[in-house]
């Protein structure tokens, strides 16, 4: 009964007119932004962070969350309409989706993808509602040592699951932790790594880092590519829907993809990409020789689309229950909570239940809104796909700079954004992913605080992290993730998984 009471509170919050409008706004921005070349949910959330300063915490997080799962709808349909996968979860379904378009079955592919994403989103949100409360109760029993080990597990998992070199990903995570040390020491108040700049006394802002290494750096990198590789080529869409045979094959794939994605998304280091790739692999094996995978099999669209959507929703579980981001978008949502003065973690449910349950209820509402408006938006999305990047790039860069300047009216912050843009561009040329750096930067203060508190309680004895059973278990699990990811077979599978067709 307590769950129903909490959901009733959440829907009472989510059904207010302002929150409904912000949920719809976030969903529309997410589903449309996913089609723009060089812009994705991470960049969209980063660009809208400054706009949330004028909002209360609840509508701000509802809008940002809407961008997160709204982009899931947009990326699936864009993978079908264009020759590239615009989002991580769309990588697995892009091959069969494009083949269905070439066969004149684009309408069927789009309908199956949207229905799968909607069903998985509803189930994923239900999983959040059911799991968040008991996991939060468990998190309240954690001490500083356990919490540090858990945060370390999340950071290692996210770095190990990032595309590209694992060594580079871990190095980027360490760089993010080091950047988080800039500013006044939280205990002594002494300045650390300020290099004589008084503006760095409060540390580097999360918006500055995100705008620089994610938004502006990606704009610069895409401008350096040949025009033929940076522009998207939308294909015509006919209006025929899925046949009865399509639906008969798609629904079991939706169920399997939803179940798999819900589990993978809630695990630190999981995410929509790994969930969708795993779902595609499962469906291909189950189809056997009778499948048409790679040649337009509807299960190759339904399974990955559902898995990616379920994973995108259940990735909120570790963020809400423990304050751990499993990917860069969740890291930015934690950054938004910190900006609003909310400490992410289990205390959110107890201290601000309206925010906690209102956010969960808004996801059901957002999914319903997206299911209604997604297919009618196909025409608009095809036009956005045709926007040349040379016209889009200066607009995005201008929005980023204006957003950063609007926070404190500081030209220094704009200069720092430009500096991080150069760093991000160098990372791009070196094939270093920005997500681990961003996650490390967000988790840095919490990791430092829990580390120092644990050492104070143990009078400087580092053995506290292995003497406590749960903390030791989490550290062992972190080490196992690194070892398994280092195995030759795991490296080969990882390299194959992150190759986009």
XYZ file of C-alpha atoms in Angstrom:
501
model
C 0.000 0.000 0.000
C 2.881 2.351 0.712
C 3.962 2.124 -2.930
C 0.510 3.168 -4.125
C 0.451 6.057 -1.657
C 3.827 7.223 -2.916
C 2.730 6.948 -6.548
C -0.429 8.882 -5.743
C 1.763 11.646 -4.301
C 3.960 11.510 -7.403
C 1.064 11.799 -9.839
C -0.403 14.672 -7.807
C 2.902 16.498 -8.309
C 3.389 15.480 -11.953
C -0.170 16.400 -13.012
C 0.210 20.069 -12.107
C 0.116 22.301 -15.177
C 3.734 23.601 -14.931
C 5.185 20.109 -14.441
C 3.104 18.707 -17.313
C 4.380 21.460 -19.579
C 7.999 20.911 -18.569
C 7.626 17.132 -19.053
C 6.240 17.708 -22.542
C 8.961 20.267 -23.307
C 11.728 17.906 -22.209
C 10.282 14.997 -24.191
C 9.955 17.071 -27.354
C 13.460 18.499 -27.020
C 14.888 15.030 -26.421
C 13.152 13.367 -29.348
C 13.999 16.199 -31.751
C 17.548 16.835 -30.558
C 18.485 13.194 -31.162
C 18.313 13.735 -34.918
C 20.590 16.763 -35.168
C 24.081 15.915 -36.457
C 26.630 16.206 -33.655
C 24.029 16.810 -30.949
C 22.730 14.143 -28.605
C 21.091 13.830 -25.185
C 24.334 14.600 -23.321
C 24.828 17.850 -25.237
C 21.130 18.726 -24.968
C 21.097 18.296 -21.185
C 24.363 20.247 -20.894
C 22.985 23.166 -22.951
C 19.778 23.288 -20.901
C 21.457 23.152 -17.484
C 21.754 26.977 -17.317
C 18.020 27.302 -18.050
C 17.207 25.242 -14.962
C 18.733 27.848 -12.620
C 15.498 29.836 -12.757
C 13.332 26.757 -12.076
C 12.515 24.860 -8.925
C 14.222 21.501 -8.549
C 11.186 19.361 -9.418
C 10.268 20.898 -12.819
C 13.960 21.222 -13.700
C 14.661 17.511 -13.156
C 11.382 16.510 -14.830
C 12.409 18.424 -17.951
C 15.974 17.073 -17.981
C 14.745 13.507 -17.440
C 12.299 13.988 -20.317
C 15.242 14.834 -22.570
C 16.965 11.621 -21.483
C 14.195 9.159 -22.335
C 12.786 11.339 -25.129
C 16.104 10.980 -26.923
C 15.570 7.224 -26.823
C 12.539 7.628 -29.087
C 14.377 10.017 -31.379
C 17.482 7.861 -31.733
C 15.515 4.757 -32.666
C 13.525 6.467 -35.404
C 16.590 8.306 -36.708
C 18.494 5.033 -37.034
C 15.683 3.851 -39.292
C 15.327 7.054 -41.311
C 19.040 7.768 -41.889
C 22.230 5.946 -42.713
C 23.762 6.382 -39.258
C 22.829 5.536 -35.677
C 22.326 8.811 -33.803
C 22.294 7.306 -30.332
C 24.140 4.479 -28.577
C 21.133 2.161 -28.333
C 20.412 2.628 -32.038
C 23.698 1.054 -33.090
C 22.321 -2.485 -32.814
C 19.018 -1.826 -34.581
C 20.376 0.394 -37.364
C 21.244 -2.441 -39.747
C 17.853 -4.151 -39.843
C 16.021 -0.837 -39.595
C 17.747 0.532 -42.681
C 17.137 -2.706 -44.571
C 13.417 -2.481 -43.805
C 13.412 1.063 -45.201
C 15.068 -0.112 -48.416
C 12.394 -2.788 -48.710
C 9.620 -0.193 -48.465
C 8.708 -1.153 -44.867
C 9.788 2.030 -43.056
C 6.317 2.538 -41.582
C 6.368 -0.953 -40.086
C 9.869 -0.457 -38.644
C 8.966 2.902 -37.101
C 5.739 1.608 -35.569
C 7.401 -1.468 -34.074
C 10.255 0.638 -32.664
C 7.916 3.216 -31.095
C 5.653 0.552 -29.568
C 8.655 -1.310 -28.214
C 10.195 1.810 -26.700
C 6.848 2.803 -25.152
C 6.197 -0.626 -23.606
C 9.749 -0.903 -22.295
C 9.617 2.646 -20.914
C 6.479 1.871 -18.919
C 7.970 -1.334 -17.521
C 11.280 0.396 -16.798
C 9.511 3.142 -14.869
C 7.608 0.511 -12.888
C 10.961 -1.088 -12.033
C 12.206 2.265 -10.718
C 9.133 2.640 -8.503
C 9.454 -0.894 -7.129
C 13.239 -1.038 -6.670
C 14.096 2.497 -5.608
C 12.532 2.357 -2.143
C 14.115 -0.922 -0.910
C 17.481 0.002 -2.417
C 17.289 3.360 -0.697
C 16.700 1.604 2.625
C 19.822 -0.470 1.995
C 21.821 2.631 1.076
C 20.936 4.253 4.418
C 22.922 1.484 6.121
C 26.092 2.338 4.232
C 28.919 4.007 6.085
C 31.573 6.252 4.505
C 33.789 3.261 3.641
C 30.959 1.395 1.896
C 29.835 4.492 0.071
C 33.337 5.233 -1.212
C 33.703 1.647 -2.447
C 30.289 1.828 -4.133
C 31.173 5.091 -5.877
C 34.470 3.562 -6.988
C 32.562 0.569 -8.395
C 30.294 2.908 -10.366
C 33.255 4.848 -11.733
C 35.190 1.700 -12.717
C 32.088 0.159 -14.273
C 31.327 3.266 -16.323
C 34.938 3.557 -17.487
C 35.128 -0.137 -18.420
C 31.898 0.089 -20.437
C 32.869 3.248 -22.355
C 33.623 2.946 -26.086
C 37.239 2.875 -27.202
C 40.328 1.969 -25.232
C 39.700 0.878 -21.656
C 43.041 2.324 -20.560
C 42.137 5.719 -22.021
C 38.706 5.577 -20.399
C 40.184 4.927 -16.959
C 42.745 7.701 -17.543
C 39.906 10.113 -18.414
C 38.072 9.115 -15.233
C 41.205 9.918 -13.206
C 41.514 13.284 -14.973
C 37.909 13.995 -14.014
C 38.678 13.179 -10.369
C 41.676 15.527 -10.446
C 39.629 18.368 -11.960
C 37.143 17.948 -9.115
C 39.920 18.837 -6.638
C 40.228 22.393 -7.965
C 38.927 24.960 -5.482
C 38.839 25.469 -1.741
C 39.447 22.435 0.460
C 36.102 21.492 2.066
C 37.703 20.953 5.496
C 40.499 23.502 5.814
C 39.329 26.091 3.293
C 42.813 26.213 1.733
C 42.957 26.891 -1.997
C 43.900 23.907 -4.167
C 45.172 24.123 -7.742
C 43.767 27.609 -8.246
C 46.886 28.944 -10.028
C 46.201 32.381 -8.580
C 42.702 32.746 -10.069
C 40.195 33.881 -7.470
C 37.380 32.738 -9.803
C 38.406 29.118 -9.156
C 37.885 29.336 -5.404
C 34.504 27.627 -5.734
C 35.850 25.028 -8.134
C 35.137 24.491 -11.815
C 31.456 24.505 -12.677
C 29.907 21.347 -14.080
C 28.235 23.398 -16.817
C 31.593 24.795 -17.921
C 33.155 21.340 -18.194
C 30.127 19.793 -19.908
C 29.695 22.627 -22.394
C 33.382 22.569 -23.284
C 34.228 18.880 -23.673
C 30.804 17.689 -24.867
C 29.066 20.469 -26.789
C 31.628 22.856 -28.293
C 34.325 20.195 -28.766
C 31.892 17.982 -30.723
C 30.891 20.940 -32.910
C 34.554 21.628 -33.730
C 35.306 17.946 -34.354
C 32.405 17.507 -36.767
C 33.372 20.624 -38.692
C 36.727 19.000 -39.311
C 35.167 16.027 -41.080
C 34.314 15.862 -44.790
C 30.810 17.107 -45.531
C 29.799 13.693 -46.861
C 30.479 12.018 -43.489
C 29.004 14.631 -41.158
C 25.603 15.159 -42.785
C 22.686 12.740 -42.458
C 20.698 11.522 -45.458
C 17.045 10.944 -44.575
C 15.136 8.370 -46.581
C 11.490 8.621 -47.694
C 8.888 7.080 -45.410
C 5.800 5.284 -46.622
C 2.776 5.037 -44.354
C 2.159 1.291 -44.309
C 2.051 -0.125 -40.803
C 3.267 -3.465 -39.428
C 1.509 -6.617 -40.545
C 0.014 -9.179 -38.201
C 3.062 -11.381 -38.770
C 5.359 -8.461 -37.881
C 3.554 -7.971 -34.568
C 3.569 -11.714 -33.869
C 7.360 -11.763 -34.168
C 7.951 -8.386 -32.510
C 6.114 -8.790 -29.190
C 8.215 -11.672 -27.813
C 11.324 -9.691 -28.799
C 9.921 -6.654 -26.970
C 9.356 -8.721 -23.817
C 12.843 -10.229 -23.921
C 14.495 -6.888 -24.742
C 12.608 -5.121 -21.959
C 13.614 -7.733 -19.374
C 17.262 -7.701 -20.435
C 17.462 -3.920 -20.670
C 15.870 -3.404 -17.260
C 18.549 -5.563 -15.644
C 21.533 -4.147 -17.550
C 20.448 -0.524 -17.065
C 20.366 -0.799 -13.285
C 23.938 -2.152 -13.103
C 26.834 0.329 -12.800
C 28.716 0.187 -16.067
C 25.657 -0.971 -18.007
C 23.726 1.369 -20.246
C 21.567 1.542 -23.335
C 24.336 0.527 -25.741
C 25.293 -2.696 -23.972
C 21.626 -3.548 -23.361
C 20.652 -3.097 -27.001
C 23.679 -5.047 -28.264
C 22.904 -7.898 -25.862
C 19.255 -7.922 -26.957
C 20.246 -8.011 -30.628
C 22.595 -10.921 -29.960
C 19.858 -12.828 -28.089
C 17.308 -12.314 -30.849
C 19.754 -13.353 -33.549
C 20.589 -16.572 -31.706
C 16.944 -17.405 -31.033
C 16.029 -16.789 -34.684
C 18.668 -19.262 -35.846
C 18.937 -20.072 -39.520
C 15.335 -19.021 -40.135
C 16.000 -15.403 -39.193
C 16.636 -12.588 -41.636
C 19.001 -10.640 -39.402
C 20.957 -8.046 -41.298
C 18.357 -8.200 -44.089
C 15.390 -6.511 -42.416
C 14.208 -8.756 -39.560
C 11.614 -6.962 -37.432
C 13.020 -8.632 -34.302
C 16.325 -6.879 -34.978
C 14.455 -3.603 -34.462
C 12.017 -4.507 -31.682
C 14.498 -6.211 -29.334
C 17.269 -3.555 -29.266
C 14.771 -0.654 -29.217
C 12.989 -2.138 -26.178
C 16.236 -2.990 -24.392
C 17.634 0.505 -24.925
C 14.457 2.133 -23.619
C 14.206 -0.098 -20.535
C 17.887 0.498 -19.795
C 17.517 4.271 -20.177
C 14.773 4.223 -17.549
C 16.281 1.794 -15.028
C 19.567 3.719 -15.133
C 17.689 6.145 -12.864
C 17.681 3.475 -10.120
C 21.371 3.741 -9.070
C 21.202 7.515 -9.577
C 18.180 7.995 -7.296
C 19.018 5.298 -4.729
C 22.800 5.725 -4.431
C 23.726 8.892 -6.312
C 25.757 6.882 -8.857
C 25.590 7.792 -12.548
C 25.886 4.885 -14.981
C 26.471 7.178 -17.970
C 27.114 10.822 -18.817
C 23.452 11.923 -18.912
C 22.901 10.603 -15.385
C 26.073 12.419 -14.312
C 24.612 15.683 -15.618
C 21.333 15.020 -13.802
C 23.333 14.581 -10.598
C 25.089 17.843 -11.453
C 21.687 19.522 -11.787
C 20.701 18.201 -8.351
C 23.928 19.552 -6.848
C 23.289 22.923 -8.485
C 19.883 22.964 -6.765
C 21.476 22.175 -3.426
C 20.202 18.576 -3.369
C 22.674 15.912 -2.297
C 22.071 12.907 -4.575
C 21.525 9.618 -2.822
C 19.124 7.839 -0.504
C 18.286 10.939 1.530
C 16.386 12.456 -1.406
C 13.422 10.122 -0.896
C 13.175 10.998 2.784
C 13.907 14.727 2.562
C 12.014 15.543 -0.651
C 9.459 12.805 -1.496
C 7.559 15.150 -3.813
C 10.640 15.526 -5.996
C 11.463 11.821 -5.878
C 8.016 10.423 -6.670
C 7.028 13.333 -8.907
C 10.007 12.558 -11.131
C 9.035 8.868 -11.351
C 5.371 9.644 -12.115
C 6.388 12.143 -14.790
C 8.171 9.356 -16.666
C 4.895 7.476 -17.193
C 3.242 10.668 -18.360
C 6.165 11.505 -20.645
C 6.108 8.044 -22.204
C 2.392 8.372 -22.936
C 2.919 11.807 -24.507
C 5.783 10.542 -26.655
C 3.841 7.517 -27.869
C 1.110 9.886 -29.083
C 3.304 12.503 -30.771
C 6.266 10.415 -31.989
C 4.969 9.188 -35.349
C 3.410 12.565 -36.305
C 6.846 14.121 -35.657
C 8.502 11.971 -38.335
C 8.043 14.673 -40.974
C 9.655 17.331 -38.772
C 12.477 14.960 -37.940
C 13.219 14.314 -41.606
C 13.564 18.069 -42.154
C 15.893 18.398 -39.156
C 18.023 15.589 -40.576
C 18.601 17.767 -43.630
C 19.994 20.710 -41.631
C 23.650 21.151 -42.730
C 26.119 21.050 -39.879
C 27.863 24.214 -41.063
C 24.613 26.095 -40.326
C 23.936 24.294 -37.052
C 27.440 24.570 -35.559
C 27.572 28.350 -34.909
C 24.089 28.300 -33.374
C 25.034 25.511 -30.968
C 28.316 27.212 -30.023
C 26.521 30.528 -29.429
C 23.883 28.867 -27.223
C 26.653 27.191 -25.219
C 28.560 30.431 -24.630
C 25.430 32.432 -23.767
C 24.329 29.688 -21.378
C 27.664 29.657 -19.564
C 27.812 33.465 -19.346
C 24.254 33.680 -18.029
C 25.110 31.669 -14.909
C 27.350 34.246 -13.204
C 27.857 36.932 -15.834
C 31.500 35.868 -15.943
C 33.673 36.146 -19.034
C 36.175 33.958 -17.164
C 33.702 31.056 -17.347
C 33.356 31.554 -21.101
C 37.144 31.463 -21.416
C 37.249 28.264 -19.345
C 34.611 26.759 -21.644
C 36.808 27.574 -24.634
C 39.774 25.967 -22.873
C 37.803 22.794 -22.175
C 36.578 22.824 -25.774
C 40.211 22.611 -26.893
C 40.803 19.836 -24.368
C 37.722 18.029 -25.649
C 38.868 18.407 -29.254
C 42.279 16.982 -28.331
C 40.495 14.094 -26.609
C 38.512 13.504 -29.794
C 41.677 13.388 -31.904
C 43.219 10.972 -29.402
C 40.040 8.804 -29.381
C 39.368 9.494 -25.704
C 35.729 9.406 -24.600
C 34.474 12.442 -22.613
C 31.894 10.471 -20.596
C 34.336 8.905 -18.059
C 35.916 12.316 -17.448
C 32.513 13.860 -16.822
C 31.435 11.037 -14.499
C 34.706 11.238 -12.575
C 34.309 15.001 -12.254
C 30.760 14.643 -10.883
C 31.626 11.821 -8.474
C 34.901 13.401 -7.337
C 33.599 15.518 -4.410
C 31.472 12.662 -3.021
C 34.341 10.185 -3.310
C 36.749 12.573 -1.614
C 34.305 13.367 1.173
C 33.559 9.729 1.976
C 37.236 8.746 1.716
C 38.324 11.427 4.172
C 35.438 10.725 6.533
C 36.227 6.996 6.567
C 39.906 7.697 7.334
C 38.934 10.104 10.111
C 36.730 7.444 11.697
C 39.531 4.873 11.462
C 42.236 7.336 12.637
C 44.053 7.041 9.321
C 43.854 3.255 9.054
C 43.273 2.292 5.397
C 42.274 -1.166 6.558
C 38.748 0.113 7.183
C 37.987 -0.410 3.490
C 38.799 -4.133 3.641
C 37.838 -4.861 7.252
C 34.197 -4.045 6.550
C 32.674 -6.936 4.605
C 30.454 -4.935 2.242
C 33.181 -2.429 1.412
C 35.669 -5.227 0.730
C 33.139 -7.019 -1.488
C 32.549 -3.885 -3.555
C 36.299 -3.364 -3.977
C 36.718 -6.977 -5.093
C 33.878 -6.508 -7.589
C 35.604 -3.410 -8.973
C 38.832 -5.363 -9.399
C 36.945 -8.202 -11.111
C 35.425 -5.768 -13.606
C 38.906 -4.517 -14.524
C 40.306 -8.058 -14.803
C 37.404 -9.369 -16.904
C 37.548 -6.343 -19.193
C 41.285 -7.024 -19.664
C 40.813 -10.589 -20.892
C 41.609 -11.011 -24.614
C 38.167 -12.476 -25.405
C 36.411 -9.610 -23.638
C 38.556 -7.066 -25.468
C 37.729 -8.592 -28.848
C 34.000 -8.666 -28.144
C 34.134 -5.117 -26.871
C 35.924 -3.869 -29.978
C 33.380 -5.602 -32.221
C 30.453 -4.227 -30.205
C 31.500 -0.617 -30.508
C 32.021 -0.678 -34.261
C 29.167 1.200 -35.937
C 28.058 -0.007 -39.317
